[in-house]
Steps between C-alpha positions, in 0.01 A plus 500: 500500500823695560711607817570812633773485831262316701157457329378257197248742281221290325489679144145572539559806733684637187246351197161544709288829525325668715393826659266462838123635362387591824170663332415097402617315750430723805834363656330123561856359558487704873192275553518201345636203556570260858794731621654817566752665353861327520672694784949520496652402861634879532149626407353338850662812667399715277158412489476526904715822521276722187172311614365834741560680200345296302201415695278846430548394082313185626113384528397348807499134369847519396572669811337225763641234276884621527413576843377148619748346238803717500662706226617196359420088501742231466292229301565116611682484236695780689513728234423862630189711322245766557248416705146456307129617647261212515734279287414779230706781404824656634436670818674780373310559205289812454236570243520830315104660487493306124556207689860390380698384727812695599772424783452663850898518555573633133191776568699584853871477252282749266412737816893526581375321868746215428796396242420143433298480194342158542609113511770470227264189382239758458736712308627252302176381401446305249855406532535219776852434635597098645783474708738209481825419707689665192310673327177721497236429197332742340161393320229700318152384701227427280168562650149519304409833696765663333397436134390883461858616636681240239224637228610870569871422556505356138262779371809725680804305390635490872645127595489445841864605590423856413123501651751384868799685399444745822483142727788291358703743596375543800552161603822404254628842460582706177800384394312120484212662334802654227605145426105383403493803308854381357356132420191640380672688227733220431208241440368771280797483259503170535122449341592729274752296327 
């Protein structure tokens, strides 16, 4: 791991691969799993403010789900996600007429209707970020659905920094994303000794 102002990087988002294969894996980590998508305290308002724009990108389960639910729940836990349908998917999922899942508020970002792409966890995915009182971890997420994406992202050469590059900085900015590329390059030369 190394630090960057405010974040410890595990070395895997530099050494691992990986390239989303949407073709394989028909975007199963929108559905699977026991929760929704990790939602950012000043994404709550966000969510509420875009949602009538967002709501004709929607089906009507995902619709009557955020509806009785809200654009967002806070878990016991009280950690704030998407809401789910049924305890299945994201209620904001769509399915594209191959079936893969796709993102009702990216499709509605797409359209030019609003200019919030998605949840920056979304974004970030598979990157996963843990905040601490000091600090804020950032960890490559291993999860079996996404063996095709790490198959393709090694088949591609693309670590996982690059495959987020467009999100890190998004949520850490470019100059942070500079300094990876800056300790990326030096741990090259360094292996190369």
């Amino acid at each position: 791991m190394f630090q960057i102002d405010q974040t410890i990087v595990s070395e895997d988002v530099i050494n691992k691969d990986f390239v989303c294969n949407l073709a394989a894996c028909k975007g199963e980590c929108c559905i699977a799993g026991e929760a929704g998508a990790p939602v950012e305290p000043q994404e709550v308002e966000i969510l509420k403010e875009i949602y009538p724009k967002v709501k004709p990108f929607l089906r009507p389960e995902g619709i009557a789900a955020i509806e009785a639910q809200g654009t967002h729940i806070k878990t016991d836990l009280d950690q704030l996600e998407t809401p789910l349908v049924n305890g299945a998917e994201c209620a904001y999922v769509t399915f594209t007429k191959e079936g893969v899942a796709s993102c009702g508020i990216e499709d509605a970002y797409n359209a030019g209707e609003v200019d919030f792409r998605k949840p920056i966890s979304c974004h970030l995915y598979p990157v996963r970020l843990q905040k601490y009182s000091k600090f804020t971890a950032v960890n490559y997420e291993r999860w079996p659905i996404c063996d095709d994406a790490c198959t393709l992202g090694k088949e591609l050469q693309v670590p996982v920094y690059k495959f987020t590059k467009d999100a890190l900085i998004r949520k850490f900015g470019a100059p942070w994303y500079e300094e990876l590329e800056a300790v990326v390059e030096l741990l090259k030369q360094e292996d190369a000794k």
